[in-house]
Short mmCIF file of C-alpha atoms and ligand atoms in Angstrom, two decimals:
data_model
loop_
_atom_site.label_atom_id
_atom_site.label_comp_id
_atom_site.label_asym_id
_atom_site.label_seq_id
_atom_site.Cartn_x
_atom_site.Cartn_y
_atom_site.Cartn_z
CA UNK O 1 0.00 0.00 0.00
CA UNK O 2 1.47 3.35 -1.05
CA UNK O 3 0.85 6.52 0.95
CA UNK O 4 -1.19 7.96 -1.91
CA UNK O 5 -3.53 4.93 -1.82
CA UNK O 6 -4.64 5.56 1.75
CA UNK O 7 -7.98 6.97 2.86
CA UNK O 8 -8.18 10.02 5.14
CA UNK O 9 -8.82 7.85 8.19
CA UNK O 10 -5.99 5.43 7.38
CA UNK O 11 -3.48 8.23 6.80
CA UNK O 12 -4.71 9.97 9.95
CA UNK O 13 -3.84 6.87 12.01
CA UNK O 14 -0.35 6.78 10.51
CA UNK O 15 0.20 10.49 11.11
CA UNK O 16 -1.01 10.14 14.66
CA UNK O 17 1.26 7.16 15.32
CA UNK O 18 4.10 9.17 13.69
CA UNK O 19 4.73 6.33 11.23
CA UNK O 20 4.69 8.94 8.51
CA UNK O 21 4.88 12.72 8.50
CA UNK O 22 2.64 15.10 6.61
CA UNK O 23 5.66 16.31 4.63
CA UNK O 24 6.31 12.71 3.52
CA UNK O 25 2.66 12.16 2.64
CA UNK O 26 2.51 15.45 0.76
CA UNK O 27 5.73 14.70 -1.14
CA UNK O 28 4.40 11.26 -2.08
CA UNK O 29 1.23 12.88 -3.41
CA UNK O 30 3.11 15.56 -5.34
CA UNK O 31 5.34 12.86 -6.88
CA UNK O 32 2.29 10.86 -7.83
CA UNK O 33 0.76 13.95 -9.49
CA UNK O 34 4.03 14.49 -11.34
CA UNK O 35 4.05 10.86 -12.47
CA UNK O 36 0.48 10.40 -13.73
CA UNK O 37 -1.36 13.70 -14.08
CA UNK O 38 -0.06 14.40 -17.58
CA UNK O 39 -2.20 11.42 -18.65
CA UNK O 40 -5.28 12.37 -16.63
CA UNK O 41 -5.26 16.19 -16.59
CA UNK O 42 -7.12 16.30 -13.27
CA UNK O 43 -5.17 19.36 -12.09
CA UNK O 44 -5.39 22.86 -13.50
CA UNK O 45 -2.92 24.18 -10.91
CA UNK O 46 -0.59 22.23 -8.61
CA UNK O 47 0.70 24.14 -5.56
CA UNK O 48 3.80 22.28 -4.30
CA UNK O 49 5.44 25.18 -2.44
CA UNK O 50 2.34 26.18 -0.47
CA UNK O 51 1.50 22.51 0.14
CA UNK O 52 4.89 21.78 1.68
CA UNK O 53 4.67 24.84 3.93
CA UNK O 54 1.22 23.68 5.08
CA UNK O 55 2.58 20.15 5.60
CA UNK O 56 5.41 21.44 7.79
CA UNK O 57 2.87 23.38 9.81
CA UNK O 58 0.74 20.25 10.12
CA UNK O 59 3.74 18.28 11.37
CA UNK O 60 4.35 20.94 14.04
CA UNK O 61 0.72 20.64 15.15
CA UNK O 62 0.99 16.86 15.28
CA UNK O 63 4.21 17.07 17.28
CA UNK O 64 2.36 19.36 19.72
CA UNK O 65 -0.39 16.74 20.03
CA UNK O 66 -2.95 18.84 18.18
CA UNK O 67 -4.21 16.49 15.52
CA UNK O 68 -7.65 16.89 13.96
CA UNK O 69 -9.06 14.36 11.47
CA UNK O 70 -7.77 16.36 8.49
CA UNK O 71 -4.48 17.61 9.91
CA UNK O 72 -1.71 16.91 7.42
CA UNK O 73 -3.99 15.25 4.81
CA UNK O 74 -3.30 16.16 1.14
CA UNK O 75 -6.54 17.36 -0.44
CA UNK O 76 -7.46 18.81 -3.81
CA UNK O 77 -10.11 21.43 -4.53
CA UNK O 78 -12.30 21.89 -7.57
CA UNK O 79 -11.16 25.12 -9.19
CA UNK O 80 -14.52 26.71 -8.36
CA UNK O 81 -13.37 27.28 -4.74
CA UNK O 82 -11.88 30.71 -4.19
CA UNK O 83 -8.41 30.28 -2.63
CA UNK O 84 -6.34 33.10 -1.20
CA UNK O 85 -3.17 33.62 -3.23
CA UNK O 86 -3.84 30.60 -5.46
CA UNK O 87 -5.11 31.07 -9.00
CA UNK O 88 -8.81 30.18 -9.28
CA UNK O 89 -10.08 29.74 -12.86
CA UNK O 90 -13.45 27.94 -12.61
CA UNK O 91 -12.29 26.18 -15.78
CA UNK O 92 -12.65 29.40 -17.76
CA UNK O 93 -10.41 31.61 -19.83
CA UNK O 94 -12.17 34.62 -18.32
CA UNK O 95 -10.58 33.79 -14.94
CA UNK O 96 -7.34 32.38 -16.34
CA UNK O 97 -5.19 34.77 -14.28
CA UNK O 98 -7.51 35.43 -11.32
CA UNK O 99 -5.78 35.17 -7.94
CA UNK O 100 -8.38 35.70 -5.20
CA UNK O 101 -7.64 37.79 -2.12
CA UNK O 102 -9.53 35.48 0.29
CA UNK O 103 -10.49 31.88 1.10
CA UNK O 104 -14.08 30.69 0.92
CA UNK O 105 -15.60 29.21 4.08
CA UNK O 106 -15.24 25.51 3.18
CA UNK O 107 -11.57 26.07 2.31
CA UNK O 108 -10.99 28.08 5.48
CA UNK O 109 -12.51 25.25 7.54
CA UNK O 110 -10.17 22.72 5.96
CA UNK O 111 -7.20 24.97 6.63
CA UNK O 112 -8.26 25.49 10.27
CA UNK O 113 -7.95 21.72 10.70
CA UNK O 114 -4.51 21.82 9.09
CA UNK O 115 -5.37 20.09 5.80
CA UNK O 116 -2.77 20.42 3.03
CA UNK O 117 -4.01 21.79 -0.29
CA UNK O 118 -2.06 20.21 -3.14
CA UNK O 119 -3.84 21.94 -6.00
CA UNK O 120 -6.90 23.05 -7.91
CA UNK O 121 -8.83 20.57 -9.98
CA UNK O 122 -10.18 20.52 -13.49
CA UNK O 123 -13.89 21.04 -14.13
CA UNK O 124 -16.36 22.05 -16.78
CA UNK O 125 -16.27 25.79 -17.41
CA UNK O 126 -18.30 27.45 -14.63
CA UNK O 127 -19.47 23.92 -13.69
CA UNK O 128 -21.62 23.74 -16.81
CA UNK O 129 -21.39 20.23 -18.14
CA UNK O 130 -21.41 16.51 -17.39
CA UNK O 131 -18.12 15.46 -18.95
CA UNK O 132 -15.41 18.01 -18.04
CA UNK O 133 -15.10 18.70 -21.78
CA UNK O 134 -16.10 22.37 -21.57
CA UNK O 135 -12.99 23.20 -19.51
CA UNK O 136 -10.74 25.84 -21.06
CA UNK O 137 -7.83 23.78 -19.71
CA UNK O 138 -8.62 20.72 -21.79
CA UNK O 139 -10.64 17.63 -20.98
CA UNK O 140 -9.87 15.54 -17.94
CA UNK O 141 -9.60 11.79 -18.64
CA UNK O 142 -11.17 8.91 -16.77
CA UNK O 143 -8.40 6.95 -14.99
CA UNK O 144 -10.31 3.70 -15.60
CA UNK O 145 -10.20 4.27 -19.36
CA UNK O 146 -8.36 7.28 -20.67
CA UNK O 147 -10.56 7.42 -23.77
CA UNK O 148 -13.62 8.10 -21.56
CA UNK O 149 -14.69 11.24 -19.74
CA UNK O 150 -14.60 11.19 -15.92
CA UNK O 151 -18.06 12.81 -15.89
CA UNK O 152 -18.56 16.36 -14.72
CA UNK O 153 -18.62 19.00 -13.84
CA UNK O 154 -16.34 18.00 -10.90
CA UNK O 155 -14.44 15.67 -13.26
CA UNK O 156 -11.00 16.53 -11.89
CA UNK O 157 -12.18 16.04 -8.30
CA UNK O 158 -13.35 12.49 -9.09
CA UNK O 159 -10.48 11.60 -11.41
CA UNK O 160 -7.92 12.66 -8.78
CA UNK O 161 -9.43 10.16 -6.33
CA UNK O 162 -9.36 7.37 -8.91
CA UNK O 163 -5.84 8.30 -10.07
CA UNK O 164 -4.80 8.51 -6.40
CA UNK O 165 -3.46 12.03 -6.84
CA UNK O 166 -5.38 13.37 -3.81
CA UNK O 167 -6.49 11.67 -0.60
CA UNK O 168 -9.83 13.46 -0.81
CA UNK O 169 -11.33 16.36 -2.75
CA UNK O 170 -14.14 18.87 -2.61
CA UNK O 171 -16.53 19.43 -5.50
CA UNK O 172 -19.81 21.18 -6.10
CA UNK O 173 -23.12 19.77 -7.30
CA UNK O 174 -25.78 21.87 -9.03
CA UNK O 175 -27.43 19.09 -11.03
CA UNK O 176 -25.26 16.06 -10.32
CA UNK O 177 -21.72 17.36 -10.58
CA UNK O 178 -20.40 15.52 -7.52
CA UNK O 179 -22.44 12.33 -7.75
CA UNK O 180 -22.16 11.63 -11.48
CA UNK O 181 -18.35 11.93 -11.75
CA UNK O 182 -18.02 9.96 -8.49
CA UNK O 183 -20.09 7.22 -10.11
CA UNK O 184 -18.06 7.27 -13.33
CA UNK O 185 -14.73 7.18 -11.46
CA UNK O 186 -15.61 4.63 -8.75
CA UNK O 187 -15.49 6.91 -5.73
CA UNK O 188 -17.91 8.14 -3.08
CA UNK O 189 -19.50 11.54 -3.74
CA UNK O 190 -22.02 13.28 -1.51
CA UNK O 191 -24.25 16.22 -2.32
CA UNK O 192 -25.51 17.63 0.97
CA UNK O 193 -28.91 19.24 1.52
CA UNK O 194 -29.11 22.80 0.18
CA UNK O 195 -27.97 25.01 3.05
CA UNK O 196 -25.87 22.37 4.82
CA UNK O 197 -22.51 23.74 3.58
CA UNK O 198 -21.70 27.41 3.07
CA UNK O 199 -21.40 28.63 -0.51
CA UNK O 200 -19.35 31.66 0.52
CA UNK O 201 -16.29 31.78 -1.71
CA UNK O 202 -17.70 29.27 -4.19
CA UNK O 203 -18.01 30.77 -7.66
CA UNK O 204 -21.74 30.89 -8.36
CA UNK O 205 -23.36 28.94 -11.19
CA UNK O 206 -27.02 28.55 -10.18
CA UNK O 207 -27.33 29.85 -6.66
CA UNK O 208 -30.57 28.13 -5.65
CA UNK O 209 -29.08 24.74 -6.59
CA UNK O 210 -25.30 24.89 -5.95
CA UNK O 211 -23.99 22.89 -3.02
CA UNK O 212 -20.49 21.89 -1.83
CA UNK O 213 -19.63 18.28 -1.01
CA UNK O 214 -16.88 15.66 -0.56
CA UNK O 215 -15.45 13.14 -3.04
CA UNK O 216 -13.58 10.37 -1.25
CA UNK O 217 -12.35 6.78 -1.43
CA UNK O 218 -14.87 5.48 1.06
CA UNK O 219 -17.97 6.35 3.07
CA UNK O 220 -16.10 6.94 6.33
CA UNK O 221 -14.04 9.65 4.63
CA UNK O 222 -17.21 11.15 3.18
CA UNK O 223 -18.68 11.44 6.69
CA UNK O 224 -15.45 12.93 7.99
CA UNK O 225 -15.03 15.52 5.28
CA UNK O 226 -18.69 16.52 5.32
CA UNK O 227 -18.47 17.01 9.08
CA UNK O 228 -15.45 19.27 8.57
CA UNK O 229 -17.07 21.65 6.10
CA UNK O 230 -20.76 21.59 7.11
CA UNK O 231 -22.46 24.13 9.33
CA UNK O 232 -23.94 27.57 9.58
CA UNK O 233 -22.00 30.50 8.14
CA UNK O 234 -23.18 34.07 8.72
CA UNK O 235 -21.55 34.95 5.38
CA UNK O 236 -24.01 32.76 3.44
CA UNK O 237 -27.60 33.66 4.25
CA UNK O 238 -28.79 30.39 2.68
CA UNK O 239 -26.71 28.27 5.03
CA UNK O 240 -28.98 26.76 7.65
CA UNK O 241 -28.43 27.12 11.36
CA UNK O 242 -29.03 23.55 12.50
CA UNK O 243 -26.40 21.60 14.43
CA UNK O 244 -24.03 19.36 12.49
CA UNK O 245 -24.42 15.81 13.76
CA UNK O 246 -21.45 13.50 14.29
CA UNK O 247 -21.76 11.72 10.95
CA UNK O 248 -19.26 9.05 11.98
CA UNK O 249 -21.16 8.04 15.08
CA UNK O 250 -24.14 6.56 13.24
CA UNK O 251 -22.31 4.92 10.32
CA UNK O 252 -22.40 1.37 11.66
CA UNK O 253 -26.07 1.41 12.71
CA UNK O 254 -27.05 -0.90 9.85
CA UNK O 255 -30.13 -0.93 7.65
CA UNK O 256 -32.29 -3.50 9.41
CA UNK O 257 -35.82 -2.17 9.22
CA UNK O 258 -34.80 0.84 7.13
CA UNK O 259 -37.45 1.60 4.54
CA UNK O 260 -35.83 1.99 1.13
CA UNK O 261 -37.93 3.28 -1.76
CA UNK O 262 -37.38 2.50 -5.44
CA UNK O 263 -38.88 5.32 -7.52
CA UNK O 264 -40.51 3.53 -10.43
CA UNK O 265 -39.76 6.40 -12.83
CA UNK O 266 -36.02 5.75 -12.36
CA UNK O 267 -36.04 2.10 -13.39
CA UNK O 268 -36.92 2.62 -17.00
CA UNK O 269 -36.36 0.95 -20.35
CA UNK O 270 -33.16 2.27 -21.82
CA UNK O 271 -31.20 1.82 -18.62
CA UNK O 272 -27.86 0.31 -19.59
CA UNK O 273 -27.97 -3.47 -18.83
CA UNK O 274 -24.80 -3.30 -16.70
CA UNK O 275 -26.32 -0.46 -14.65
CA UNK O 276 -29.58 -2.40 -14.31
CA UNK O 277 -27.71 -5.49 -13.10
CA UNK O 278 -25.74 -3.48 -10.53
CA UNK O 279 -29.00 -1.95 -9.22
CA UNK O 280 -30.69 -5.37 -9.00
CA UNK O 281 -27.74 -6.77 -7.06
CA UNK O 282 -27.72 -3.79 -4.71
CA UNK O 283 -31.44 -4.12 -4.03
CA UNK O 284 -31.02 -7.84 -3.29
CA UNK O 285 -28.15 -7.07 -0.92
CA UNK O 286 -30.17 -4.48 1.00
CA UNK O 287 -33.01 -6.96 1.24
CA UNK O 288 -30.66 -9.57 2.67
CA UNK O 289 -29.48 -7.00 5.24
CA UNK O 290 -33.02 -6.59 6.50
CA UNK O 291 -34.05 -3.40 4.72
CA UNK O 292 -37.69 -3.04 3.80
CA UNK O 293 -37.76 -2.36 0.05
CA UNK O 294 -40.83 -0.74 -1.54
CA UNK O 295 -41.75 0.87 -4.80
CA UNK O 296 -42.57 4.59 -4.65
CA UNK O 297 -43.59 7.14 -7.24
CA UNK O 298 -42.07 10.52 -8.11
CA UNK O 299 -44.65 11.43 -10.75
CA UNK O 300 -43.11 14.68 -12.00
CA UNK O 301 -39.70 13.17 -12.80
CA UNK O 302 -40.16 13.58 -16.55
CA UNK O 303 -40.24 17.38 -16.19
CA UNK O 304 -37.07 17.66 -14.11
CA UNK O 305 -34.47 18.12 -16.86
CA UNK O 306 -36.49 20.81 -18.66
CA UNK O 307 -37.23 22.60 -15.38
CA UNK O 308 -33.59 22.50 -14.37
CA UNK O 309 -32.35 23.89 -17.67
CA UNK O 310 -34.64 26.90 -17.32
CA UNK O 311 -33.85 27.66 -13.68
CA UNK O 312 -30.12 26.91 -13.83
CA UNK O 313 -29.54 28.91 -17.02
CA UNK O 314 -31.66 31.83 -15.76
CA UNK O 315 -29.63 32.02 -12.56
CA UNK O 316 -26.37 31.54 -14.47
CA UNK O 317 -27.16 34.37 -16.86
CA UNK O 318 -27.58 36.70 -13.88
CA UNK O 319 -24.55 35.36 -11.97
CA UNK O 320 -22.24 35.62 -14.95
CA UNK O 321 -23.14 39.25 -15.64
CA UNK O 322 -20.34 40.23 -13.24
CA UNK O 323 -17.59 39.13 -15.65
CA UNK O 324 -17.22 42.40 -17.50
CA UNK O 325 -13.44 42.78 -17.60
CA UNK O 326 -13.50 45.76 -15.24
CA UNK O 327 -12.33 44.72 -11.78
CA UNK O 328 -10.98 41.23 -12.40
CA UNK O 329 -10.84 38.58 -15.09
CA UNK O 330 -9.98 38.70 -18.76
CA UNK O 331 -10.13 42.10 -20.48
CA UNK O 332 -10.04 42.41 -24.28
CA UNK O 333 -7.07 44.44 -25.36
CA UNK O 334 -8.11 46.24 -28.46
CA UNK O 335 -11.64 47.37 -27.58
CA UNK O 336 -12.83 50.84 -28.52
CA UNK O 337 -15.09 52.24 -25.83
CA UNK O 338 -16.68 50.74 -22.75
CA UNK O 339 -19.53 48.82 -24.40
CA UNK O 340 -17.15 47.11 -26.79
CA UNK O 341 -14.77 46.34 -23.95
CA UNK O 342 -17.58 44.48 -22.13
CA UNK O 343 -18.74 42.53 -25.14
CA UNK O 344 -15.29 41.69 -26.50
CA UNK O 345 -14.00 40.60 -23.09
CA UNK O 346 -17.00 38.30 -22.66
CA UNK O 347 -16.85 37.01 -26.23
CA UNK O 348 -13.18 36.10 -25.78
CA UNK O 349 -13.41 34.93 -22.18
CA UNK O 350 -16.40 32.54 -22.25
CA UNK O 351 -16.49 29.23 -24.12
CA UNK O 352 -19.38 27.98 -26.29
CA UNK O 353 -21.30 26.06 -23.60
CA UNK O 354 -21.27 29.05 -21.24
CA UNK O 355 -22.46 31.34 -24.03
CA UNK O 356 -25.24 28.90 -24.90
CA UNK O 357 -26.44 28.94 -21.31
CA UNK O 358 -26.27 32.71 -20.95
CA UNK O 359 -28.44 32.99 -24.05
CA UNK O 360 -30.90 30.34 -22.86
CA UNK O 361 -31.17 31.94 -19.43
CA UNK O 362 -31.50 35.48 -20.75
CA UNK O 363 -34.25 34.28 -23.06
CA UNK O 364 -36.15 32.54 -20.26
CA UNK O 365 -36.00 35.72 -18.16
CA UNK O 366 -36.87 38.20 -20.89
CA UNK O 367 -40.15 40.06 -20.74
CA UNK O 368 -42.86 38.21 -22.58
CA UNK O 369 -41.24 34.83 -21.85
CA UNK O 370 -40.65 35.18 -18.12
CA UNK O 371 -44.09 33.87 -17.13
CA UNK O 372 -44.16 31.15 -19.76
CA UNK O 373 -40.75 29.74 -18.85
CA UNK O 374 -39.19 30.96 -15.63
CA UNK O 375 -42.33 31.28 -13.49
CA UNK O 376 -43.69 28.01 -14.81
CA UNK O 377 -40.41 26.23 -14.10
CA UNK O 378 -40.54 27.48 -10.51
CA UNK O 379 -44.05 26.04 -10.13
CA UNK O 380 -42.94 22.69 -11.52
CA UNK O 381 -39.96 22.78 -9.19
CA UNK O 382 -42.38 22.97 -6.27
CA UNK O 383 -44.25 19.94 -7.59
CA UNK O 384 -41.00 17.98 -7.88
CA UNK O 385 -40.09 18.96 -4.33
CA UNK O 386 -43.52 17.79 -3.18
CA UNK O 387 -42.99 14.42 -4.93
CA UNK O 388 -39.94 13.82 -2.75
CA UNK O 389 -41.64 14.94 0.47
CA UNK O 390 -44.55 12.63 -0.29
CA UNK O 391 -42.22 9.71 -0.95
CA UNK O 392 -40.43 10.40 2.32
CA UNK O 393 -43.71 9.97 4.18
CA UNK O 394 -43.45 6.29 3.20
CA UNK O 395 -39.73 5.57 3.17
CA UNK O 396 -36.47 6.68 4.83
CA UNK O 397 -34.23 6.77 1.78
CA UNK O 398 -34.54 6.27 -1.98
CA UNK O 399 -32.31 4.01 -4.05
CA UNK O 400 -31.71 4.86 -7.73
CA UNK O 401 -29.05 4.68 -10.41
CA UNK O 402 -26.80 7.76 -10.72
CA UNK O 403 -26.66 7.79 -14.49
CA UNK O 404 -28.34 5.76 -17.24
CA UNK O 405 -24.94 4.54 -18.53
CA UNK O 406 -21.35 4.17 -17.29
CA UNK O 407 -18.78 6.79 -18.39
CA UNK O 408 -19.06 7.70 -22.06
CA UNK O 409 -16.29 8.34 -24.57
CA UNK O 410 -14.64 11.73 -24.91
CA UNK O 411 -16.38 13.69 -27.70
CA UNK O 412 -19.27 11.19 -27.87
CA UNK O 413 -21.95 13.69 -26.79
CA UNK O 414 -20.22 16.93 -27.62
CA UNK O 415 -22.15 17.64 -30.80
CA UNK O 416 -25.51 17.01 -29.17
CA UNK O 417 -26.00 19.13 -26.03
CA UNK O 418 -29.47 17.69 -25.44
CA UNK O 419 -28.04 14.15 -25.13
CA UNK O 420 -25.54 15.52 -22.63
CA UNK O 421 -28.31 17.27 -20.64
CA UNK O 422 -30.40 14.09 -20.54
CA UNK O 423 -27.61 12.08 -18.92
CA UNK O 424 -28.33 13.97 -15.66
CA UNK O 425 -31.92 12.76 -15.42
CA UNK O 426 -31.44 10.86 -12.12
CA UNK O 427 -29.39 13.48 -10.29
CA UNK O 428 -31.10 16.77 -11.22
CA UNK O 429 -34.39 16.15 -9.34
CA UNK O 430 -32.47 15.90 -6.05
CA UNK O 431 -31.06 19.41 -6.56
CA UNK O 432 -34.46 20.79 -7.55
CA UNK O 433 -35.91 19.28 -4.36
CA UNK O 434 -32.99 20.70 -2.35
CA UNK O 435 -32.34 17.42 -0.58
CA UNK O 436 -29.24 15.19 -0.21
CA UNK O 437 -27.82 12.30 -2.23
CA UNK O 438 -24.74 10.11 -2.25
CA UNK O 439 -23.07 8.01 -4.94
CA UNK O 440 -21.44 4.77 -3.80
CA UNK O 441 -19.43 2.32 -5.95
CA UNK O 442 -21.76 -0.57 -6.86
CA UNK O 443 -20.00 -2.58 -9.54
CA UNK O 444 -18.40 -2.47 -12.95
CA UNK O 445 -19.59 -2.69 -16.52
CA UNK O 446 -18.45 -5.47 -18.83
CA UNK O 447 -15.92 -2.98 -20.19
CA UNK O 448 -14.49 -2.45 -16.70
CA UNK O 449 -15.99 0.98 -15.98
CA UNK O 450 -17.31 1.81 -12.51
CA UNK O 451 -21.04 2.07 -11.79
CA UNK O 452 -22.45 4.09 -8.91
CA UNK O 453 -25.56 3.66 -6.82
CA UNK O 454 -27.49 6.68 -5.57
CA UNK O 455 -29.07 6.93 -2.13
CA UNK O 456 -31.28 9.98 -1.66
CA UNK O 457 -32.17 11.22 1.79
CA UNK O 458 -34.70 13.52 3.41
CA UNK O 459 -33.71 17.16 3.81
CA UNK O 460 -30.85 17.09 6.35
CA UNK O 461 -30.97 13.28 6.23
CA UNK O 462 -27.24 12.95 5.50
CA UNK O 463 -26.84 10.59 8.45
CA UNK O 464 -29.32 8.11 7.03
CA UNK O 465 -27.81 7.99 3.55
CA UNK O 466 -24.31 7.67 5.00
CA UNK O 467 -25.49 4.80 7.19
CA UNK O 468 -27.14 3.07 4.23
CA UNK O 469 -24.06 3.66 2.07
CA UNK O 470 -21.72 2.33 4.75
CA UNK O 471 -23.78 -0.86 5.17
CA UNK O 472 -23.46 -1.45 1.44
CA UNK O 473 -19.75 -0.70 1.33
CA UNK O 474 -19.08 -3.03 4.24
CA UNK O 475 -20.61 -5.94 2.31
CA UNK O 476 -19.05 -5.18 -1.06
CA UNK O 477 -15.49 -4.49 -2.07
CA UNK O 478 -16.09 -2.30 -5.13
CA UNK O 479 -14.50 0.74 -3.53
CA UNK O 480 -11.22 -1.13 -3.03
CA UNK O 481 -10.59 -1.75 -6.73
CA UNK O 482 -7.93 0.49 -8.21
CA UNK O 483 -7.89 2.15 -11.60
CA UNK O 484 -5.15 0.67 -13.81
CA UNK O 485 -2.88 3.68 -13.87
N1 LIG S 501 -24.54 18.69 -15.87
C1 LIG S 501 -25.34 19.66 -15.21
C2 LIG S 501 -25.18 21.01 -15.86
O1 LIG S 501 -24.45 21.08 -16.82
C3 LIG S 501 -24.97 19.72 -13.75
C4 LIG S 501 -23.72 20.45 -13.53
C5 LIG S 501 -23.45 20.68 -12.06
O2 LIG S 501 -23.99 20.02 -11.20
N2 LIG S 501 -22.65 21.69 -11.82
O3 LIG S 501 -25.77 21.97 -15.47
#
């Protein structure tokens, strides 16, 4: 077992026992990045100097007996997290040279514990995408098959786990961007309830949907990392002031008697046979562990993708208005006059997918169409939310696939944005409902690509989905398989 293969909790034990130092662990990780990242392209920016300074600091804390669960652990951050003194691009040319003057709250919380930040991870531009192909910094590759995408938008965050170039990472999920790449790369990815983690210092895509969450090698690490970043933040008025439970404490509770719902709209024709088989096996396993499995209905599922693409693009078009080349970000050089400076800077700085979404969102918000599209989408969103609340009157958690297929080939869906949008059909409703979901490794396709299982919880039901995920992980060994890299 190499140092870079370890989970957070395994490395923590070794740091605590002083079998290894944080400087050694950090060096091992930086060497690993050096050795394999040119094939994977998970990192946009690697920060060796800062990482080693942080590692030395962590070693001092450990020597003084002040070790927290993340002290000295090498972590990577999606490049959507604003980091003080470290370039933050959000996968876009418009922020290619942006060095923020502050840390966002999630990052600050990691640093308070003494975590070591090894770099900033590749992603779709402004988190718009499901394949990491819209990144200005080139596509990230799936470590299980370099001709496939890792999923997206947090593609780099998932690929770094699979490539073992970070012990754990943070991503964001607006419509599936943590869970889907986790599924495609064989790691654990958790999207918390809206409001559970502060969005302060997270570059905004669609503010009513965006949420920060962990990508990790196992469920224990997911619980640990969520616990570290969750909680009320006066700087984000949408963060909710409810206590953060000890997510580790309830992991081993088991699923005996737990009511698990299978939404019938998610087990459709057209589901890839390998995905279907993995779901059937998972359901059988839960049954054998004493869970009470029932069918439930989420009747408005078919409207979720359309609803999402109106709300998300509308919010994005407003959020992205701030990139005007004035205070920060790319500024066109040869513009004549202010208006041309705005439009040229934006035309040069944004890629095609971002432009498409700004146009879609601006259209949906424009007078004459606002009621027909935006207001209607908000009403349907309420219905979708209600579907989940109704289902949770009958069951504790829902079990679904994450994606209709395993990872697809690079360029396969690039020419057909609608195909790309449809691949998020099982993850988007969870964001619209504002509740939580986790992706857990649940098998492999015939071609050797990972397949993830989704467990969806009640609002603030992270404990229950972590417990259900842990029970599954304990009985299966999918999470222990390593990508051939
Ligand atoms: N694929 C979805 C989109 O492009 C979700 C992305 C995300 O969750 N950030 O909007």
